[in-house]
Each structure stands twice: as structure tokens, then as C-alpha cells.
PDB file of C-alpha atoms in Angstrom:
ATOM      1  CA  MET D   1      10.563 -40.730 -73.100  1.00 50.00           C
ATOM      2  CA  ASP D   2       6.907 -39.059 -74.624  1.00 50.00           C
ATOM      3  CA  LYS D   3       4.097 -40.544 -76.356  1.00 49.00           C
ATOM      4  CA  VAL D   4       4.872 -39.011 -79.467  1.00 46.00           C
ATOM      5  CA  ASP D   5       8.393 -40.346 -79.826  1.00 83.00           C
ATOM      6  CA  ILE D   6       6.813 -44.253 -78.816  1.00 89.00           C
ATOM      7  CA  ASP D   7       4.495 -44.134 -81.799  1.00 91.00           C
ATOM      8  CA  THR D   8       6.988 -43.171 -83.401  1.00 93.00           C
ATOM      9  CA  LEU D   9       8.948 -46.062 -82.262  1.00 95.00           C
ATOM     10  CA  VAL D  10       6.047 -48.348 -82.538  1.00 96.00           C
ATOM     11  CA  GLU D  11       5.613 -47.522 -86.545  1.00 96.00           C
ATOM     12  CA  SER D  12       8.459 -47.960 -87.486  1.00 97.00           C
ATOM     13  CA  TYR D  13       9.903 -51.466 -86.243  1.00 98.00           C
ATOM     14  CA  LYS D  14       6.334 -53.014 -88.250  1.00 97.00           C
ATOM     15  CA  ASP D  15       8.896 -52.248 -90.955  1.00 96.00           C
ATOM     16  CA  ILE D  16      11.002 -55.315 -89.216  1.00 97.00           C
ATOM     17  CA  ALA D  17      11.105 -58.658 -88.979  1.00 96.00           C
ATOM     18  CA  THR D  18      11.725 -60.709 -85.677  1.00 98.00           C
ATOM     19  CA  SER D  19      14.387 -62.378 -87.093  1.00 96.00           C
ATOM     20  CA  THR D  20      16.114 -59.291 -88.282  1.00 97.00           C
ATOM     21  CA  ILE D  21      16.024 -58.802 -84.171  1.00 98.00           C
ATOM     22  CA  GLY D  22      17.566 -61.866 -83.740  1.00 97.00           C
ATOM     23  CA  HIS D  23      20.319 -61.591 -85.969  1.00 96.00           C
ATOM     24  CA  LEU D  24      21.122 -58.678 -83.171  1.00 97.00           C
ATOM     25  CA  THR D  25      20.228 -59.798 -79.726  1.00 96.00           C
ATOM     26  CA  GLU D  26      18.819 -62.727 -78.081  1.00 95.00           C
ATOM     27  CA  VAL D  27      17.255 -59.820 -75.242  1.00 95.00           C
ATOM     28  CA  GLY D  28      13.598 -59.477 -74.525  1.00 97.00           C
ATOM     29  CA  TYR D  29      13.373 -62.926 -77.218  1.00 97.00           C
ATOM     30  CA  LEU D  30      10.485 -65.327 -75.915  1.00 97.00           C
ATOM     31  CA  PRO D  31      11.105 -68.805 -77.119  1.00 94.00           C
ATOM     32  CA  ASP D  32       8.127 -70.716 -76.691  1.00 93.00           C
ATOM     33  CA  ILE D  33       5.319 -68.335 -77.336  1.00 97.00           C
ATOM     34  CA  LYS D  34       4.043 -68.782 -81.252  1.00 96.00           C
ATOM     35  CA  ALA D  35       1.383 -67.301 -83.235  1.00 97.00           C
ATOM     36  CA  LEU D  36      -2.099 -69.242 -82.564  1.00 96.00           C
ATOM     37  CA  PHE D  37      -2.572 -69.045 -86.890  1.00 93.00           C
ATOM     38  CA  PRO D  38      -0.313 -67.756 -89.450  1.00 90.00           C
ATOM     39  CA  CYS D  39       0.578 -64.018 -89.643  1.00 89.00           C
ATOM     40  CA  THR D  40       1.053 -62.419 -92.685  1.00 88.00           C
ATOM     41  CA  HIS D  41       2.753 -59.344 -91.202  1.00 94.00           C
ATOM     42  CA  THR D  42       4.902 -57.493 -88.636  1.00 97.00           C
ATOM     43  CA  ILE D  43       2.548 -56.481 -85.327  1.00 98.00           C
ATOM     44  CA  VAL D  44       3.830 -53.931 -82.298  1.00 98.00           C
ATOM     45  CA  GLY D  45       2.307 -52.684 -79.851  1.00 98.00           C
ATOM     46  CA  LYS D  46       2.928 -51.310 -76.199  1.00 97.00           C
ATOM     47  CA  VAL D  47       2.827 -53.415 -73.942  1.00 98.00           C
ATOM     48  CA  ILE D  48       0.409 -53.627 -70.698  1.00 98.00           C
ATOM     49  CA  THR D  49       0.779 -56.538 -68.176  1.00 98.00           C
ATOM     50  CA  ALA D  50      -2.060 -58.915 -66.001  1.00 98.00           C
ATOM     51  CA  THR D  51      -0.198 -61.877 -63.973  1.00 98.00           C
ATOM     52  CA  LEU D  52      -2.515 -63.998 -62.853  1.00 98.00           C
ATOM     53  CA  ASN D  53      -2.325 -65.934 -59.462  1.00 96.00           C
ATOM     54  CA  SER D  54      -4.800 -68.459 -59.286  1.00 96.00           C
ATOM     55  CA  ASP D  55      -8.350 -69.018 -61.249  1.00 93.00           C
ATOM     56  CA  ASN D  56      -9.435 -66.207 -60.402  1.00 95.00           C
ATOM     57  CA  THR D  57      -9.003 -64.226 -64.056  1.00 96.00           C
ATOM     58  CA  GLU D  58     -10.681 -60.917 -63.636  1.00 96.00           C
ATOM     59  CA  VAL D  59      -7.925 -59.069 -64.143  1.00 97.00           C
ATOM     60  CA  ILE D  60      -8.213 -59.973 -67.929  1.00 97.00           C
ATOM     61  CA  ASN D  61     -11.221 -58.413 -67.807  1.00 96.00           C
ATOM     62  CA  GLN D  62      -9.560 -55.356 -66.123  1.00 96.00           C
ATOM     63  CA  ALA D  63      -6.556 -55.106 -68.718  1.00 98.00           C
ATOM     64  CA  LEU D  64      -8.894 -55.360 -71.648  1.00 97.00           C
ATOM     65  CA  ILE D  65     -10.770 -52.381 -70.435  1.00 95.00           C
ATOM     66  CA  GLN D  66      -7.721 -50.396 -69.356  1.00 96.00           C
ATOM     67  CA  ALA D  67      -5.656 -50.739 -72.518  1.00 97.00           C
ATOM     68  CA  GLN D  68      -6.053 -48.146 -75.158  1.00 97.00           C
ATOM     69  CA  PRO D  69      -6.035 -48.480 -78.545  1.00 97.00           C
ATOM     70  CA  ASN D  70      -2.826 -50.514 -80.282  1.00 97.00           C
ATOM     71  CA  ASP D  71      -1.867 -51.823 -77.402  1.00 98.00           C
ATOM     72  CA  ILE D  72      -0.866 -55.070 -76.652  1.00 98.00           C
ATOM     73  CA  LEU D  73      -1.824 -56.955 -73.830  1.00 98.00           C
ATOM     74  CA  CYS D  74       0.718 -59.761 -72.705  1.00 98.00           C
ATOM     75  CA  ILE D  75      -1.031 -62.275 -69.974  1.00 98.00           C
ATOM     76  CA  ASP D  76       1.805 -64.266 -67.804  1.00 98.00           C
ATOM     77  CA  ALA D  77      -0.719 -67.118 -67.157  1.00 97.00           C
ATOM     78  CA  GLN D  78       2.130 -69.529 -66.070  1.00 95.00           C
ATOM     79  CA  VAL D  79       0.466 -70.553 -62.894  1.00 96.00           C
ATOM     80  CA  LEU D  80      -2.505 -72.383 -64.886  1.00 96.00           C
ATOM     81  CA  GLY D  81      -0.300 -75.149 -65.902  1.00 96.00           C
ATOM     82  CA  ILE D  82      -2.447 -76.870 -69.052  1.00 96.00           C
ATOM     83  CA  LYS D  83      -5.851 -74.214 -68.387  1.00 97.00           C
ATOM     84  CA  ALA D  84      -6.118 -72.053 -70.991  1.00 98.00           C
ATOM     85  CA  CYS D  85      -7.288 -68.141 -69.593  1.00 97.00           C
ATOM     86  CA  TRP D  86      -7.751 -66.967 -72.985  1.00 98.00           C
ATOM     87  CA  GLY D  87     -10.080 -67.643 -75.954  1.00 98.00           C
ATOM     88  CA  ALA D  88     -13.088 -66.305 -77.743  1.00 98.00           C
ATOM     89  CA  LEU D  89     -15.337 -64.240 -76.718  1.00 97.00           C
ATOM     90  CA  ARG D  90     -12.610 -63.076 -74.755  1.00 97.00           C
ATOM     91  CA  THR D  91     -10.910 -62.267 -78.277  1.00 98.00           C
ATOM     92  CA  CYS D  92     -13.909 -60.084 -79.436  1.00 98.00           C
ATOM     93  CA  ALA D  93     -13.684 -57.996 -76.733  1.00 98.00           C
ATOM     94  CA  ALA D  94     -10.160 -57.050 -77.639  1.00 98.00           C
ATOM     95  CA  ILE D  95     -11.394 -56.431 -80.751  1.00 98.00           C
ATOM     96  CA  TYR D  96     -13.786 -54.196 -79.713  1.00 98.00           C
ATOM     97  CA  GLU D  97     -11.108 -51.873 -77.430  1.00 97.00           C
ATOM     98  CA  LYS D  98      -9.363 -51.718 -80.893  1.00 98.00           C
ATOM     99  CA  LEU D  99      -5.997 -53.860 -79.040  1.00 98.00           C
ATOM    100  CA  ALA D 100      -3.340 -54.837 -81.828  1.00 98.00           C
ATOM    101  CA  GLY D 101      -2.572 -58.604 -80.180  1.00 98.00           C
ATOM    102  CA  VAL D 102      -2.382 -60.205 -77.443  1.00 98.00           C
ATOM    103  CA  ILE D 103       0.836 -62.660 -76.136  1.00 98.00           C
ATOM    104  CA  VAL D 104      -0.265 -65.544 -73.650  1.00 98.00           C
ATOM    105  CA  ILE D 105       2.554 -66.811 -71.180  1.00 97.00           C
ATOM    106  CA  GLY D 106       0.336 -70.256 -71.299  1.00 97.00           C
ATOM    107  CA  GLN D 107      -2.510 -71.755 -73.107  1.00 98.00           C
ATOM    108  CA  ALA D 108      -5.360 -70.642 -74.885  1.00 98.00           C
ATOM    109  CA  THR D 109      -8.938 -72.119 -76.824  1.00 98.00           C
ATOM    110  CA  ASP D 110     -11.233 -71.406 -79.826  1.00 98.00           C
ATOM    111  CA  SER D 111      -8.295 -71.489 -82.341  1.00 97.00           C
ATOM    112  CA  ARG D 112     -10.707 -72.287 -85.319  1.00 97.00           C
ATOM    113  CA  GLN D 113     -13.280 -69.068 -84.347  1.00 97.00           C
ATOM    114  CA  ILE D 114      -9.774 -66.544 -83.307  1.00 97.00           C
ATOM    115  CA  GLN D 115      -8.615 -67.711 -86.837  1.00 96.00           C
ATOM    116  CA  GLN D 116     -12.278 -66.800 -88.388  1.00 97.00           C
ATOM    117  CA  LEU D 117     -11.705 -63.264 -86.145  1.00 97.00           C
ATOM    118  CA  GLY D 118      -8.445 -63.099 -87.975  1.00 96.00           C
ATOM    119  CA  PHE D 119      -7.210 -61.148 -84.412  1.00 97.00           C
ATOM    120  CA  PRO D 120      -3.557 -61.530 -83.526  1.00 98.00           C
ATOM    121  CA  VAL D 121      -2.828 -64.289 -80.249  1.00 98.00           C
ATOM    122  CA  PHE D 122       0.254 -65.473 -79.547  1.00 98.00           C
ATOM    123  CA  ALA D 123       1.136 -68.140 -76.587  1.00 98.00           C
ATOM    124  CA  GLN D 124       2.791 -71.130 -75.632  1.00 97.00           C
ATOM    125  CA  GLY D 125       0.111 -73.606 -76.600  1.00 97.00           C
ATOM    126  CA  ILE D 126      -3.360 -74.357 -77.392  1.00 97.00           C
ATOM    127  CA  SER D 127      -5.580 -76.180 -74.449  1.00 98.00           C
ATOM    128  CA  ALA D 128      -9.359 -77.684 -74.326  1.00 97.00           C
ATOM    129  CA  VAL D 129      -9.176 -77.417 -70.811  1.00 97.00           C
ATOM    130  CA  THR D 130     -10.106 -73.259 -69.563  1.00 95.00           C
ATOM    131  CA  THR D 131     -11.257 -71.334 -66.441  1.00 92.00           C
ATOM    132  CA  PHE D 132     -13.795 -71.088 -64.457  1.00 84.00           C
ATOM    133  CA  LYS D 133     -15.647 -68.447 -62.574  1.00 84.00           C
ATOM    134  CA  SER D 134     -13.073 -68.186 -59.349  1.00 81.00           C
ATOM    135  CA  HIS D 135     -13.154 -65.875 -56.249  1.00 85.00           C
ATOM    136  CA  GLN D 136      -9.381 -67.642 -55.559  1.00 88.00           C
ATOM    137  CA  THR D 137      -6.418 -64.908 -55.320  1.00 90.00           C
ATOM    138  CA  GLN D 138      -7.054 -61.448 -57.448  1.00 93.00           C
ATOM    139  CA  GLY D 139      -4.334 -61.297 -60.787  1.00 95.00           C
ATOM    140  CA  VAL D 140      -2.016 -58.270 -60.448  1.00 96.00           C
ATOM    141  CA  LEU D 141      -2.325 -55.562 -63.260  1.00 96.00           C
ATOM    142  CA  ALA D 142       0.629 -54.097 -65.214  1.00 95.00           C
ATOM    143  CA  SER D 143       3.194 -56.604 -63.100  1.00 95.00           C
ATOM    144  CA  ASP D 144       6.318 -56.907 -63.767  1.00 97.00           C
ATOM    145  CA  ILE D 145       6.258 -59.966 -65.474  1.00 97.00           C
ATOM    146  CA  TYR D 146       9.527 -62.903 -65.828  1.00 94.00           C
ATOM    147  CA  TYR D 147       9.310 -64.933 -68.239  1.00 92.00           C
ATOM    148  CA  LEU D 148      11.125 -68.584 -67.766  1.00 87.00           C
ATOM    149  CA  PHE D 149      12.224 -70.921 -70.861  1.00 85.00           C
ATOM    150  CA  GLY D 150      15.464 -73.006 -69.218  1.00 82.00           C
ATOM    151  CA  SER D 151      18.430 -70.693 -68.160  1.00 80.00           C
ATOM    152  CA  GLN D 152      16.545 -67.580 -69.929  1.00 82.00           C
ATOM    153  CA  SER D 153      14.749 -65.402 -67.677  1.00 87.00           C
ATOM    154  CA  THR D 154      12.800 -62.145 -69.521  1.00 93.00           C
ATOM    155  CA  LEU D 155      11.388 -59.064 -67.406  1.00 96.00           C
ATOM    156  CA  ILE D 156       8.174 -57.848 -69.654  1.00 98.00           C
ATOM    157  CA  ARG D 157       7.061 -55.028 -67.912  1.00 97.00           C
ATOM    158  CA  SER D 158       4.358 -52.168 -69.167  1.00 97.00           C
ATOM    159  CA  GLY D 159       5.030 -49.430 -71.558  1.00 96.00           C
ATOM    160  CA  ASP D 160       7.476 -51.951 -73.393  1.00 97.00           C
ATOM    161  CA  ILE D 161       7.552 -52.652 -76.965  1.00 97.00           C
ATOM    162  CA  ALA D 162       6.149 -55.862 -78.166  1.00 98.00           C
ATOM    163  CA  ILE D 163       7.555 -57.191 -81.593  1.00 98.00           C
ATOM    164  CA  MET D 164       6.058 -60.361 -83.216  1.00 98.00           C
ATOM    165  CA  ASP D 165       5.046 -62.020 -86.634  1.00 97.00           C
ATOM    166  CA  GLU D 166       4.981 -66.148 -87.463  1.00 96.00           C
ATOM    167  CA  ASP D 167       8.574 -66.160 -86.655  1.00 96.00           C
ATOM    168  CA  GLY D 168       8.328 -65.298 -83.081  1.00 96.00           C
ATOM    169  CA  VAL D 169       8.107 -62.680 -80.543  1.00 98.00           C
ATOM    170  CA  PHE D 170      10.768 -59.752 -78.928  1.00 98.00           C
ATOM    171  CA  VAL D 171       9.171 -57.870 -76.125  1.00 98.00           C
ATOM    172  CA  LEU D 172      11.877 -54.206 -75.952  1.00 97.00           C
ATOM    173  CA  PRO D 173      12.141 -51.561 -73.123  1.00 96.00           C
ATOM    174  CA  LEU D 174      11.979 -48.545 -75.294  1.00 95.00           C
ATOM    175  CA  ASP D 175      15.648 -47.375 -74.206  1.00 94.00           C
ATOM    176  CA  LEU D 176      16.690 -51.151 -76.021  1.00 96.00           C
ATOM    177  CA  ALA D 177      14.073 -50.884 -78.851  1.00 96.00           C
ATOM    178  CA  GLN D 178      15.656 -46.959 -79.747  1.00 95.00           C
ATOM    179  CA  GLN D 179      18.587 -47.535 -80.042  1.00 95.00           C
ATOM    180  CA  LEU D 180      18.420 -51.487 -82.138  1.00 97.00           C
ATOM    181  CA  LEU D 181      16.039 -49.647 -84.530  1.00 96.00           C
ATOM    182  CA  PRO D 182      19.443 -47.751 -86.542  1.00 96.00           C
ATOM    183  CA  ASP D 183      20.952 -51.558 -86.527  1.00 97.00           C
ATOM    184  CA  CYS D 184      17.424 -52.934 -88.200  1.00 97.00           C
ATOM    185  CA  GLN D 185      16.298 -50.813 -90.394  1.00 97.00           C
ATOM    186  CA  THR D 186      19.809 -51.612 -91.725  1.00 97.00           C
ATOM    187  CA  LYS D 187      19.877 -55.049 -91.745  1.00 95.00           C
ATOM    188  CA  HIS D 188      16.633 -55.022 -93.226  1.00 93.00           C
ATOM    189  CA  GLN D 189      16.664 -52.788 -95.961  1.00 93.00           C
ATOM    190  CA  LYS D 190      19.986 -55.242 -97.326  1.00 93.00           C
ATOM    191  CA  ASP D 191      18.935 -57.931 -96.437  1.00 91.00           C
ATOM    192  CA  GLU D 192      15.668 -57.593 -98.527  1.00 87.00           C
ATOM    193  CA  THR D 193      17.449 -55.686-101.138  1.00 86.00           C
ATOM    194  CA  LYS D 194      19.340 -59.128-102.032  1.00 88.00           C
ATOM    195  CA  PHE D 195      16.320 -61.231-101.212  1.00 82.00           C
ATOM    196  CA  GLN D 196      14.640 -59.332-104.223  1.00 83.00           C
ATOM    197  CA  LEU D 197      17.121 -59.877-106.633  1.00 83.00           C
ATOM    198  CA  PHE D 198      17.573 -63.309-105.791  1.00 87.00           C
ATOM    199  CA  PHE D 199      13.695 -63.805-105.835  1.00 83.00           C
ATOM    200  CA  GLU D 200      13.531 -62.092-109.341  1.00 83.00           C
ATOM    201  CA  ALA D 201      16.250 -64.545-110.851  1.00 77.00           C
ATOM    202  CA  TYR D 202      14.574 -67.135-109.720  1.00 83.00           C
ATOM    203  CA  GLN D 203      11.478 -66.270-111.042  1.00 82.00           C
ATOM    204  CA  ASN D 204      12.338 -65.380-114.446  1.00 81.00           C
ATOM    205  CA  ASP D 205      15.167 -68.018-114.899  1.00 83.00           C
ATOM    206  CA  GLN D 206      18.241 -65.817-114.733  1.00 79.00           C
ATOM    207  CA  LEU D 207      19.571 -67.310-111.811  1.00 76.00           C
ATOM    208  CA  ASP D 208      23.244 -67.812-113.390  1.00 76.00           C
ATOM    209  CA  ALA D 209      23.357 -64.297-114.294  1.00 74.00           C
ATOM    210  CA  LEU D 210      22.645 -63.257-111.496  1.00 69.00           C
ATOM    211  CA  PHE D 211      25.394 -65.136-109.792  1.00 80.00           C
ATOM    212  CA  LYS D 212      28.482 -64.278-112.593  1.00 75.00           C
ATOM    213  CA  ARG D 213      27.864 -60.914-111.964  1.00 63.00           C
TER     214      ARG D 213
END
């Protein structure tokens, strides 16, 4: 799939809620990853991955440099436990590099400052304990990430597409994203039409008239 197709796919999914995708598949869903603060629209981008193998977080800096505008950085920080590898200053760097968002499979910190910046950060949780400069085993850029949650295992690769909003996160391979798109668009349109009809009647105290149709 060439760059133009990827760009079209990304733009198309910006109109789709994650709950719409969730009606059609569980594949690619990251159950424990949530937005650090309310997310008012769907965020979509091509994924670039980075895996930490220790407290050494230099690979995150490498990923920020390698990322293209509108990419979404996905960091596998499962090895860190309660330690956060992402905070306010790295968020500033992501804004400068024009990323669309960040997924941390692990903890983030500086939640108040990140909310002030308004940059989309999705993580498993928030921690006051953070990493520090380390010369331990280096991480891996553009690595395959195996996200484990209970019995579910999700493979995340650089080049996948992430779709994220306040309800959660999906990371889909390009071929699956393309395959699901028509059904997602159809369901989105049907659900939105039904909701708007109800909402208009509700606002105008006309629910009885609506349900007598």
C-alpha cells in the first residue's frame, strides 16, 4: 500500500469512533489504554514503535527524531512496571515534531502539564515514579510490540494505523483497516442518523412524536 492510500485511510478513519470499530471486531483493541484527559475527537495516525528493555529510554528520543509529522508513537514500557517513561518535556518534543499522539503501554507522568499542552497521550496509567538517565540495555526502534492483557495478545508494528478517542484505542494492520472501513462508515452513518433524530426530538420535547412514527 503506497503513501497516498495510507493518507486516505488515515483521513477516512478520523470520522469513525472507536466504538464503531468495536461493534465489528475486537482485533487490535488495547483494553487497558486510556486517554490521560478527555479527547473530543478521533485521533488517527501511522504508528512508529519503540520498545524499552530497561530504564534506558534513549530509544524514545530516537523515535521522536525518526517519526514523520502526524505519526503516532507507540512505546512498549511494560518492562518498567510502575515507572513512567513519558512526561511533559517529551510531550513538548512530540508537539515540536508534529506527532498526532502517543500511546504508552505503561505509565505516564506530569498529567497536569500534558493536559495544559492539550496533546493526546494514551497510557495504562499515571505514576509519580519516573525513569532516570541510564546506561543499561538499550531499547529497540521500530520493534514488534506484543501487548498482553489477560488472555489477549495484540501485535503492534510500525506502519500500522492507530485510531484513538475517549472510548479507547485500536491499532490495526493496514489491510484490516482497509477491509473494515466500508462497514465502519456504513455503521457510523446509520448510528449517527438515529442519534441525531433522537437528540433533536429530546431537545424539543418531542420524543412521543418520534416514537409514534
